[in-house]
DNA sequence: TAAGTTAGTGCAACACTATTGCATAGTTTA
DNA sequence: TAAACTATGCAATAGTGTTGCACTAACTTA
């Protein structure tokens, strides 16, 4: 993804593209998987944790990334689809490989609709499957 | 649940019932919901965090409790059914109320079976639904 | 353009969760 | 009883997430 494309993308979501934000976004896209704050921090040594953190929060608030809590102990971030508004219709299964620790969006697997008992309302959901990925099998 | 019943229960799972363990187990059962380490710690002031922690780990290892990572920031623990071996067949949906913070086992809602793409194996899963519970509605 | 205002970044500190080493107390076994 | 094991308490530690504050870059507007 070119820097230009990234800037367009962020602008289209009303986020001002800064050097840091572009870098964080590009890293997420290029990795093709969900990354934690610590993962990102490592990838570029010289950048402040809090800056990355705030970039991610901004992205999250503007439907640029969504979070995945895969039970590994740290929240991970993955890029949203273009048209994502992070509501029920955009929810999908996430796969956490217990061998390599990779977490992947299974966008082809929407979260199945569950009929809750009377009185419960449904805002959001996380469906994490733990297992071994093809790479590690 | 009487102390005697608790002791029988723990023994049936090959865990020696000690005063602390009985207390932790009883508290979990009586609460009727999933509790975090911090929740438990508060409920009985004078007990060491690490002792509770180790009791919970022992319970988990012996299929007496299972964990729920509801995204609240702390792992919660809930009592297993008698015949639970914490495998795929025992998995159920958990409901996290974003108002009161209560996490409940929805044992009546088994985790739906998902057909993963070729090459993925399935060991375990967590399906958390966030919303508002009847109490808070 | 210069001054004023806003937004982003870096640094440091902090809260909280989870976890462990080690000493001690308690229990079981030979 | 003495030896061996198990559980507990205490203290320390690592890791994650989060925030206050000062500084700088960017933008606005007179
Ligand atoms: Mn995803
Ligand atoms: Mn449960
Ligand atoms: Zn893998
Ligand atoms: Zn509630």
mmCIF file of C-alpha atoms (C1' of nucleotides) and ligand atoms in Angstrom:
data_model
loop_
_atom_site.group_PDB
_atom_site.id
_atom_site.type_symbol
_atom_site.label_atom_id
_atom_site.label_comp_id
_atom_site.label_asym_id
_atom_site.label_seq_id
_atom_site.Cartn_x
_atom_site.Cartn_y
_atom_site.Cartn_z
ATOM 1 C CA UNK A 1 0.000 0.000 0.000
ATOM 2 C CA UNK A 2 1.506 3.311 -1.042
ATOM 3 C CA UNK A 3 1.819 6.198 1.309
ATOM 4 C CA UNK A 4 -0.581 8.068 -0.867
ATOM 5 C CA UNK A 5 -3.224 5.403 -0.622
ATOM 6 C CA UNK A 6 -2.801 5.321 3.126
ATOM 7 C CA UNK A 7 -3.292 9.058 3.405
ATOM 8 C CA UNK A 8 -6.421 8.891 1.296
ATOM 9 C CA UNK A 9 -7.727 6.086 3.429
ATOM 10 C CA UNK A 10 -7.194 7.904 6.700
ATOM 11 C CA UNK A 11 -8.608 11.127 5.338
ATOM 12 C CA UNK A 12 -11.691 9.315 4.108
ATOM 13 C CA UNK A 13 -12.261 8.350 7.733
ATOM 14 C CA UNK A 14 -11.662 11.870 8.974
ATOM 15 C CA UNK A 15 -8.332 11.123 10.539
ATOM 16 C CA UNK A 16 -5.495 13.419 9.735
ATOM 17 C CA UNK A 17 -2.637 11.382 8.313
ATOM 18 C CA UNK A 18 0.536 12.035 10.253
ATOM 19 C CA UNK A 19 3.868 10.311 9.845
ATOM 20 C CA UNK A 20 3.243 8.123 12.863
ATOM 21 C CA UNK A 21 -0.294 7.224 11.953
ATOM 22 C CA UNK A 22 0.679 6.337 8.433
ATOM 23 C CA UNK A 23 3.400 4.092 9.751
ATOM 24 C CA UNK A 24 1.142 2.344 12.230
ATOM 25 C CA UNK A 25 -1.559 1.838 9.642
ATOM 26 C CA UNK A 26 0.850 0.570 7.020
ATOM 27 C CA UNK A 27 2.365 -1.889 9.464
ATOM 28 C CA UNK A 28 -1.039 -3.277 10.317
ATOM 29 C CA UNK A 29 -2.053 -3.659 6.690
ATOM 30 C CA UNK A 30 1.221 -5.209 5.616
ATOM 31 C CA UNK A 31 1.290 -7.698 8.474
ATOM 32 C CA UNK A 32 -1.997 -9.209 7.340
ATOM 33 C CA UNK A 33 -2.874 -10.122 10.889
ATOM 34 C CA UNK A 34 -3.902 -8.551 14.161
ATOM 35 C CA UNK A 35 -1.108 -6.880 16.106
ATOM 36 C CA UNK A 36 -0.846 -5.844 19.718
ATOM 37 C CA UNK A 37 0.523 -2.583 20.987
ATOM 38 C CA UNK A 38 3.671 -4.425 22.023
ATOM 39 C CA UNK A 39 3.973 -6.035 18.579
ATOM 40 C CA UNK A 40 3.844 -2.646 16.937
ATOM 41 C CA UNK A 41 6.203 -1.128 19.444
ATOM 42 C CA UNK A 42 8.811 -3.734 18.595
ATOM 43 C CA UNK A 43 8.473 -3.283 14.867
ATOM 44 C CA UNK A 44 9.778 0.204 15.033
ATOM 45 C CA UNK A 45 12.032 0.579 18.006
ATOM 46 C CA UNK A 46 12.258 4.291 18.213
ATOM 47 C CA UNK A 47 8.584 5.192 18.579
ATOM 48 C CA UNK A 48 6.763 5.961 21.774
ATOM 49 C CA UNK A 49 4.315 3.399 23.098
ATOM 50 C CA UNK A 50 1.817 6.084 23.969
ATOM 51 C CA UNK A 51 1.900 7.568 20.511
ATOM 52 C CA UNK A 52 1.112 4.231 18.958
ATOM 53 C CA UNK A 53 -1.525 3.662 21.576
ATOM 54 C CA UNK A 54 -3.219 6.928 20.786
ATOM 55 C CA UNK A 55 -3.019 6.322 17.076
ATOM 56 C CA UNK A 56 -4.752 3.006 17.576
ATOM 57 C CA UNK A 57 -7.460 4.570 19.715
ATOM 58 C CA UNK A 58 -8.071 7.182 17.077
ATOM 59 C CA UNK A 59 -8.272 4.484 14.435
ATOM 60 C CA UNK A 60 -10.665 2.498 16.542
ATOM 61 C CA UNK A 61 -12.924 5.482 17.163
ATOM 62 C CA UNK A 62 -13.099 6.090 13.457
ATOM 63 C CA UNK A 63 -13.701 2.528 12.292
ATOM 64 C CA UNK A 64 -10.287 2.168 10.748
ATOM 65 C CA UNK A 65 -9.316 -0.736 12.965
ATOM 66 C CA UNK A 66 -11.166 -3.037 15.309
ATOM 67 C CA UNK A 67 -9.887 -4.798 18.386
ATOM 68 C CA UNK A 68 -9.622 -8.480 19.090
ATOM 69 C CA UNK A 69 -9.224 -9.861 22.549
ATOM 70 C CA UNK A 70 -7.814 -13.255 21.805
ATOM 71 C CA UNK A 71 -6.991 -14.203 25.357
ATOM 72 C CA UNK A 72 -3.265 -13.891 24.812
ATOM 73 C CA UNK A 73 -3.114 -11.169 27.432
ATOM 74 C CA UNK A 74 -2.925 -8.236 25.110
ATOM 75 C CA UNK A 75 -5.558 -6.711 22.918
ATOM 76 C CA UNK A 76 -4.824 -6.870 19.223
ATOM 77 C CA UNK A 77 -5.759 -4.526 16.432
ATOM 78 C CA UNK A 78 -6.748 -5.402 12.879
ATOM 79 C CA UNK A 79 -7.683 -3.219 9.941
ATOM 80 C CA UNK A 80 -11.360 -2.925 9.139
ATOM 81 C CA UNK A 81 -12.879 -3.380 5.725
ATOM 82 C CA UNK A 82 -13.564 -0.190 3.827
ATOM 83 C CA UNK A 83 -17.259 -0.133 4.554
ATOM 84 C CA UNK A 84 -17.001 -1.298 8.157
ATOM 85 C CA UNK A 85 -18.848 0.543 10.866
ATOM 86 C CA UNK A 86 -17.947 -2.009 13.524
ATOM 87 C CA UNK A 87 -21.522 -2.970 14.197
ATOM 88 C CA UNK A 88 -23.162 -6.345 14.408
ATOM 89 C CA UNK A 89 -23.108 -6.833 10.665
ATOM 90 C CA UNK A 90 -19.373 -6.408 10.467
ATOM 91 C CA UNK A 91 -18.560 -8.912 13.182
ATOM 92 C CA UNK A 92 -16.584 -11.949 12.194
ATOM 93 C CA UNK A 93 -14.792 -14.846 13.794
ATOM 94 C CA UNK A 94 -11.152 -14.478 14.800
ATOM 95 C CA UNK A 95 -8.724 -17.320 14.836
ATOM 96 C CA UNK A 96 -5.927 -17.493 17.356
ATOM 97 C CA UNK A 97 -3.158 -19.968 16.651
ATOM 98 C CA UNK A 98 -1.882 -21.372 19.900
ATOM 99 C CA UNK A 99 1.401 -22.383 18.270
ATOM 100 C CA UNK A 100 2.564 -19.194 16.596
ATOM 101 C CA UNK A 101 0.370 -16.720 18.444
ATOM 102 C CA UNK A 102 -0.932 -15.226 15.198
ATOM 103 C CA UNK A 103 -4.426 -13.837 15.257
ATOM 104 C CA UNK A 104 -6.324 -13.613 11.999
ATOM 105 C CA UNK A 105 -9.586 -12.068 10.930
ATOM 106 C CA UNK A 106 -11.807 -14.710 9.378
ATOM 107 C CA UNK A 107 -13.816 -12.230 7.406
ATOM 108 C CA UNK A 108 -15.369 -15.074 5.465
ATOM 109 C CA UNK A 109 -16.926 -16.322 8.712
ATOM 110 C CA UNK A 110 -19.505 -13.923 10.099
ATOM 111 C CA UNK A 111 -20.453 -14.417 13.714
ATOM 112 C CA UNK A 112 -23.530 -16.640 13.741
ATOM 113 C CA UNK A 113 -26.706 -15.119 14.975
ATOM 114 C CA UNK A 114 -27.637 -16.265 18.438
ATOM 115 C CA UNK A 115 -31.070 -16.123 19.937
ATOM 116 C CA UNK A 116 -30.666 -14.780 23.429
ATOM 117 C CA UNK A 117 -33.201 -15.439 26.180
ATOM 118 C CA UNK A 118 -35.862 -12.812 26.891
ATOM 119 C CA UNK A 119 -34.559 -9.616 28.379
ATOM 120 C CA UNK A 120 -31.076 -9.638 26.979
ATOM 121 C CA UNK A 121 -29.986 -7.125 24.389
ATOM 122 C CA UNK A 122 -27.119 -7.681 22.019
ATOM 123 C CA UNK A 123 -24.665 -4.900 21.185
ATOM 124 C CA UNK A 124 -21.493 -6.590 20.255
ATOM 125 C CA UNK A 125 -19.702 -9.905 20.314
ATOM 126 C CA UNK A 126 -16.352 -11.596 20.119
ATOM 127 C CA UNK A 127 -15.969 -15.100 18.796
ATOM 128 C CA UNK A 128 -12.448 -16.402 19.093
ATOM 129 C CA UNK A 129 -11.446 -19.830 17.942
ATOM 130 C CA UNK A 130 -8.241 -21.277 19.298
ATOM 131 C CA UNK A 131 -6.393 -23.907 17.401
ATOM 132 C CA UNK A 132 -3.533 -24.463 15.005
ATOM 133 C CA UNK A 133 -3.248 -22.569 11.756
ATOM 134 C CA UNK A 134 -2.250 -24.061 8.383
ATOM 135 C CA UNK A 135 1.188 -22.536 8.678
ATOM 136 C CA UNK A 136 1.896 -24.340 11.921
ATOM 137 C CA UNK A 137 0.136 -27.589 11.199
ATOM 138 C CA UNK B 1 -24.170 -25.481 49.160
ATOM 139 C CA UNK B 2 -23.034 -27.029 52.387
ATOM 140 C CA UNK B 3 -19.415 -27.326 53.303
ATOM 141 C CA UNK B 4 -19.779 -31.041 53.139
ATOM 142 C CA UNK B 5 -21.077 -30.982 49.606
ATOM 143 C CA UNK B 6 -18.238 -28.724 48.597
ATOM 144 C CA UNK B 7 -15.651 -31.040 50.039
ATOM 145 C CA UNK B 8 -17.189 -34.001 48.253
ATOM 146 C CA UNK B 9 -17.204 -32.055 45.025
ATOM 147 C CA UNK B 10 -13.537 -31.057 45.251
ATOM 148 C CA UNK B 11 -12.496 -34.541 46.272
ATOM 149 C CA UNK B 12 -14.381 -36.014 43.348
ATOM 150 C CA UNK B 13 -12.121 -33.922 41.146
ATOM 151 C CA UNK B 14 -8.994 -34.969 43.010
ATOM 152 C CA UNK B 15 -8.465 -31.648 44.698
ATOM 153 C CA UNK B 16 -7.840 -31.653 48.383
ATOM 154 C CA UNK B 17 -10.413 -29.451 50.051
ATOM 155 C CA UNK B 18 -8.714 -26.875 52.201
ATOM 156 C CA UNK B 19 -10.333 -24.015 54.070
ATOM 157 C CA UNK B 20 -9.311 -21.529 51.400
ATOM 158 C CA UNK B 21 -10.332 -23.661 48.489
ATOM 159 C CA UNK B 22 -13.696 -24.387 50.008
ATOM 160 C CA UNK B 23 -14.246 -20.714 50.542
ATOM 161 C CA UNK B 24 -13.261 -19.770 47.024
ATOM 162 C CA UNK B 25 -15.394 -22.485 45.543
ATOM 163 C CA UNK B 26 -18.392 -21.619 47.682
ATOM 164 C CA UNK B 27 -18.126 -17.971 46.764
ATOM 165 C CA UNK B 28 -18.093 -18.801 43.083
ATOM 166 C CA UNK B 29 -21.090 -21.084 43.335
ATOM 167 C CA UNK B 30 -23.111 -18.720 45.484
ATOM 168 C CA UNK B 31 -22.443 -15.724 43.279
ATOM 169 C CA UNK B 32 -24.050 -17.448 40.310
ATOM 170 C CA UNK B 33 -21.817 -15.576 37.933
ATOM 171 C CA UNK B 34 -18.207 -15.429 36.799
ATOM 172 C CA UNK B 35 -15.824 -13.676 39.180
ATOM 173 C CA UNK B 36 -12.386 -12.237 38.682
ATOM 174 C CA UNK B 37 -9.462 -12.657 41.010
ATOM 175 C CA UNK B 38 -10.015 -9.098 42.198
ATOM 176 C CA UNK B 39 -13.719 -9.763 42.777
ATOM 177 C CA UNK B 40 -12.876 -12.701 44.978
ATOM 178 C CA UNK B 41 -10.131 -10.854 46.761
ATOM 179 C CA UNK B 42 -12.581 -8.156 47.786
ATOM 180 C CA UNK B 43 -15.199 -10.581 49.001
ATOM 181 C CA UNK B 44 -12.956 -11.762 51.766
ATOM 182 C CA UNK B 45 -10.577 -9.028 52.696
ATOM 183 C CA UNK B 46 -8.087 -10.942 54.705
ATOM 184 C CA UNK B 47 -6.994 -13.537 52.159
ATOM 185 C CA UNK B 48 -3.910 -13.448 50.008
ATOM 186 C CA UNK B 49 -4.328 -12.747 46.313
ATOM 187 C CA UNK B 50 -1.817 -15.426 45.409
ATOM 188 C CA UNK B 51 -3.562 -18.054 47.453
ATOM 189 C CA UNK B 52 -6.817 -17.385 45.655
ATOM 190 C CA UNK B 53 -4.958 -17.313 42.375
ATOM 191 C CA UNK B 54 -3.432 -20.689 42.993
ATOM 192 C CA UNK B 55 -6.717 -22.137 44.138
ATOM 193 C CA UNK B 56 -8.289 -20.989 40.888
ATOM 194 C CA UNK B 57 -5.472 -22.460 38.813
ATOM 195 C CA UNK B 58 -5.844 -25.744 40.607
ATOM 196 C CA UNK B 59 -9.571 -25.667 39.962
ATOM 197 C CA UNK B 60 -9.022 -24.885 36.341
ATOM 198 C CA UNK B 61 -6.530 -27.689 35.887
ATOM 199 C CA UNK B 62 -9.024 -30.102 37.352
ATOM 200 C CA UNK B 63 -12.121 -28.996 35.463
ATOM 201 C CA UNK B 64 -13.769 -27.492 38.486
ATOM 202 C CA UNK B 65 -13.913 -24.012 36.976
ATOM 203 C CA UNK B 66 -13.404 -22.553 33.531
ATOM 204 C CA UNK B 67 -12.173 -19.119 32.579
ATOM 205 C CA UNK B 68 -13.931 -16.413 30.648
ATOM 206 C CA UNK B 69 -12.114 -13.540 29.069
ATOM 207 C CA UNK B 70 -14.904 -11.055 28.677
ATOM 208 C CA UNK B 71 -12.772 -8.133 27.615
ATOM 209 C CA UNK B 72 -13.240 -6.326 30.903
ATOM 210 C CA UNK B 73 -9.530 -6.461 31.522
ATOM 211 C CA UNK B 74 -9.527 -9.296 33.988
ATOM 212 C CA UNK B 75 -10.109 -12.956 33.442
ATOM 213 C CA UNK B 76 -13.142 -14.342 35.206
ATOM 214 C CA UNK B 77 -13.786 -17.772 36.629
ATOM 215 C CA UNK B 78 -17.033 -19.710 36.640
ATOM 216 C CA UNK B 79 -17.921 -23.108 38.031
ATOM 217 C CA UNK B 80 -18.134 -25.965 35.588
ATOM 218 C CA UNK B 81 -20.974 -28.431 35.352
ATOM 219 C CA UNK B 82 -20.404 -31.724 37.105
ATOM 220 C CA UNK B 83 -19.582 -33.657 33.992
ATOM 221 C CA UNK B 84 -17.524 -30.919 32.339
ATOM 222 C CA UNK B 85 -14.154 -31.727 30.886
ATOM 223 C CA UNK B 86 -13.723 -28.297 29.370
ATOM 224 C CA UNK B 87 -13.592 -29.581 25.848
ATOM 225 C CA UNK B 88 -15.435 -28.509 22.738
ATOM 226 C CA UNK B 89 -18.662 -30.126 23.852
ATOM 227 C CA UNK B 90 -18.791 -28.163 27.063
ATOM 228 C CA UNK B 91 -18.276 -24.779 25.463
ATOM 229 C CA UNK B 92 -21.064 -22.257 25.804
ATOM 230 C CA UNK B 93 -21.715 -18.623 25.156
ATOM 231 C CA UNK B 94 -20.926 -16.063 27.850
ATOM 232 C CA UNK B 95 -22.816 -12.864 28.271
ATOM 233 C CA UNK B 96 -21.127 -9.726 29.514
ATOM 234 C CA UNK B 97 -23.395 -6.916 30.633
ATOM 235 C CA UNK B 98 -21.806 -3.614 29.785
ATOM 236 C CA UNK B 99 -23.907 -1.842 32.411
ATOM 237 C CA UNK B 100 -23.313 -3.866 35.548
ATOM 238 C CA UNK B 101 -20.197 -5.722 34.471
ATOM 239 C CA UNK B 102 -21.742 -9.083 35.347
ATOM 240 C CA UNK B 103 -20.594 -12.047 33.300
ATOM 241 C CA UNK B 104 -22.878 -15.038 33.058
ATOM 242 C CA UNK B 105 -22.543 -18.526 31.666
ATOM 243 C CA UNK B 106 -25.255 -19.142 29.104
ATOM 244 C CA UNK B 107 -25.145 -22.879 29.492
ATOM 245 C CA UNK B 108 -28.325 -23.159 27.475
ATOM 246 C CA UNK B 109 -26.470 -21.709 24.486
ATOM 247 C CA UNK B 110 -23.745 -24.014 23.231
ATOM 248 C CA UNK B 111 -21.177 -22.432 20.970
ATOM 249 C CA UNK B 112 -22.356 -23.013 17.411
ATOM 250 C CA UNK B 113 -20.266 -25.279 15.278
ATOM 251 C CA UNK B 114 -18.216 -23.392 12.722
ATOM 252 C CA UNK B 115 -16.767 -24.854 9.596
ATOM 253 C CA UNK B 116 -13.213 -23.583 9.388
ATOM 254 C CA UNK B 117 -11.315 -23.361 6.116
ATOM 255 C CA UNK B 118 -8.979 -26.203 5.170
ATOM 256 C CA UNK B 119 -5.916 -26.506 7.305
ATOM 257 C CA UNK B 120 -7.236 -25.048 10.517
ATOM 258 C CA UNK B 121 -7.781 -27.181 13.576
ATOM 259 C CA UNK B 122 -10.139 -26.299 16.352
ATOM 260 C CA UNK B 123 -9.211 -26.832 19.988
ATOM 261 C CA UNK B 124 -11.188 -24.339 21.941
ATOM 262 C CA UNK B 125 -13.288 -21.230 21.576
ATOM 263 C CA UNK B 126 -14.678 -18.244 23.403
ATOM 264 C CA UNK B 127 -17.902 -16.625 22.356
ATOM 265 C CA UNK B 128 -18.681 -13.507 24.340
ATOM 266 C CA UNK B 129 -21.782 -11.459 23.765
ATOM 267 C CA UNK B 130 -21.815 -7.923 25.062
ATOM 268 C CA UNK B 131 -25.054 -6.202 25.819
ATOM 269 C CA UNK B 132 -27.428 -5.359 28.599
ATOM 270 C CA UNK B 133 -28.802 -7.970 30.940
ATOM 271 C CA UNK B 134 -32.428 -8.233 32.131
ATOM 272 C CA UNK B 135 -31.475 -6.834 35.520
ATOM 273 C CA UNK B 136 -30.104 -3.650 33.994
ATOM 274 C CA UNK B 137 -32.580 -3.216 31.192
ATOM 275 C "C1'" DT C 1 2.844 37.117 7.770
ATOM 276 C "C1'" DA C 2 2.673 37.091 12.771
ATOM 277 C "C1'" DA C 3 0.120 35.757 16.630
ATOM 278 C "C1'" DG C 4 -3.088 32.785 18.562
ATOM 279 C "C1'" DT C 5 -5.186 28.278 18.769
ATOM 280 C "C1'" DT C 6 -5.451 23.483 18.218
ATOM 281 C "C1'" DA C 7 -3.710 18.853 17.577
ATOM 282 C "C1'" DG C 8 0.003 15.449 17.888
ATOM 283 C "C1'" DT C 9 4.042 13.619 20.150
ATOM 284 C "C1'" DG C 10 7.404 12.224 23.737
ATOM 285 C "C1'" DC C 11 8.363 11.361 28.347
ATOM 286 C "C1'" DA C 12 7.421 9.861 32.734
ATOM 287 C "C1'" DA C 13 4.568 8.175 35.954
ATOM 288 C "C1'" DC C 14 0.946 5.166 37.521
ATOM 289 C "C1'" DA C 15 -2.778 1.612 38.172
ATOM 290 C "C1'" DC C 16 -3.895 -2.836 37.732
ATOM 291 C "C1'" DT C 17 -3.534 -7.763 36.472
ATOM 292 C "C1'" DA C 18 -1.091 -11.809 36.492
ATOM 293 C "C1'" DT C 19 2.600 -14.437 38.110
ATOM 294 C "C1'" DT C 20 6.626 -16.278 40.744
ATOM 295 C "C1'" DG C 21 10.465 -17.287 44.446
ATOM 296 C "C1'" DC C 22 11.039 -18.130 48.812
ATOM 297 C "C1'" DA C 23 10.176 -18.872 53.655
ATOM 298 C "C1'" DT C 24 6.896 -20.773 56.786
ATOM 299 C "C1'" DA C 25 3.038 -23.407 58.508
ATOM 300 C "C1'" DG C 26 0.250 -27.483 58.037
ATOM 301 C "C1'" DT C 27 -0.609 -32.188 56.718
ATOM 302 C "C1'" DT C 28 0.500 -36.823 55.442
ATOM 303 C "C1'" DT C 29 3.410 -40.837 55.463
ATOM 304 C "C1'" DA C 30 6.791 -44.085 56.738
ATOM 305 C "C1'" DT D 1 8.493 -38.802 65.758
ATOM 306 C "C1'" DA D 2 10.986 -37.513 61.712
ATOM 307 C "C1'" DA D 3 10.936 -36.936 56.912
ATOM 308 C "C1'" DA D 4 8.458 -35.477 52.890
ATOM 309 C "C1'" DC D 5 5.085 -33.024 50.718
ATOM 310 C "C1'" DT D 6 1.522 -29.482 50.150
ATOM 311 C "C1'" DA D 7 -0.602 -25.178 50.869
ATOM 312 C "C1'" DT D 8 -0.259 -20.517 52.308
ATOM 313 C "C1'" DG D 9 1.543 -15.793 52.984
ATOM 314 C "C1'" DC D 10 4.523 -12.240 51.655
ATOM 315 C "C1'" DA D 11 7.097 -9.662 48.648
ATOM 316 C "C1'" DA D 12 8.759 -8.739 44.386
ATOM 317 C "C1'" DT D 13 8.310 -8.553 39.407
ATOM 318 C "C1'" DA D 14 6.802 -8.295 34.517
ATOM 319 C "C1'" DG D 15 3.510 -6.719 31.348
ATOM 320 C "C1'" DT D 16 -0.380 -4.072 29.651
ATOM 321 C "C1'" DG D 17 -2.985 -0.159 29.402
ATOM 322 C "C1'" DT D 18 -3.557 4.605 30.463
ATOM 323 C "C1'" DT D 19 -2.877 9.492 31.693
ATOM 324 C "C1'" DG D 20 -0.803 14.296 32.910
ATOM 325 C "C1'" DC D 21 2.139 17.456 31.358
ATOM 326 C "C1'" DA D 22 5.282 19.953 28.551
ATOM 327 C "C1'" DC D 23 6.780 20.765 23.986
ATOM 328 C "C1'" DT D 24 6.388 21.135 19.067
ATOM 329 C "C1'" DA D 25 4.167 21.071 14.670
ATOM 330 C "C1'" DA D 26 0.229 22.455 12.092
ATOM 331 C "C1'" DC D 27 -3.517 25.246 11.129
ATOM 332 C "C1'" DT D 28 -6.420 29.581 11.439
ATOM 333 C "C1'" DT D 29 -7.328 34.116 11.100
ATOM 334 C "C1'" DA D 30 -6.768 38.860 11.733
HETATM 335 MN MN1 LIG E 1 -11.222 -8.871 12.504
HETATM 336 MN MN1 LIG E 2 -19.244 -20.587 31.469
HETATM 337 ZN ZN1 LIG E 3 0.097 -20.640 13.663
HETATM 338 ZN ZN1 LIG E 4 -26.369 -5.997 33.884
#
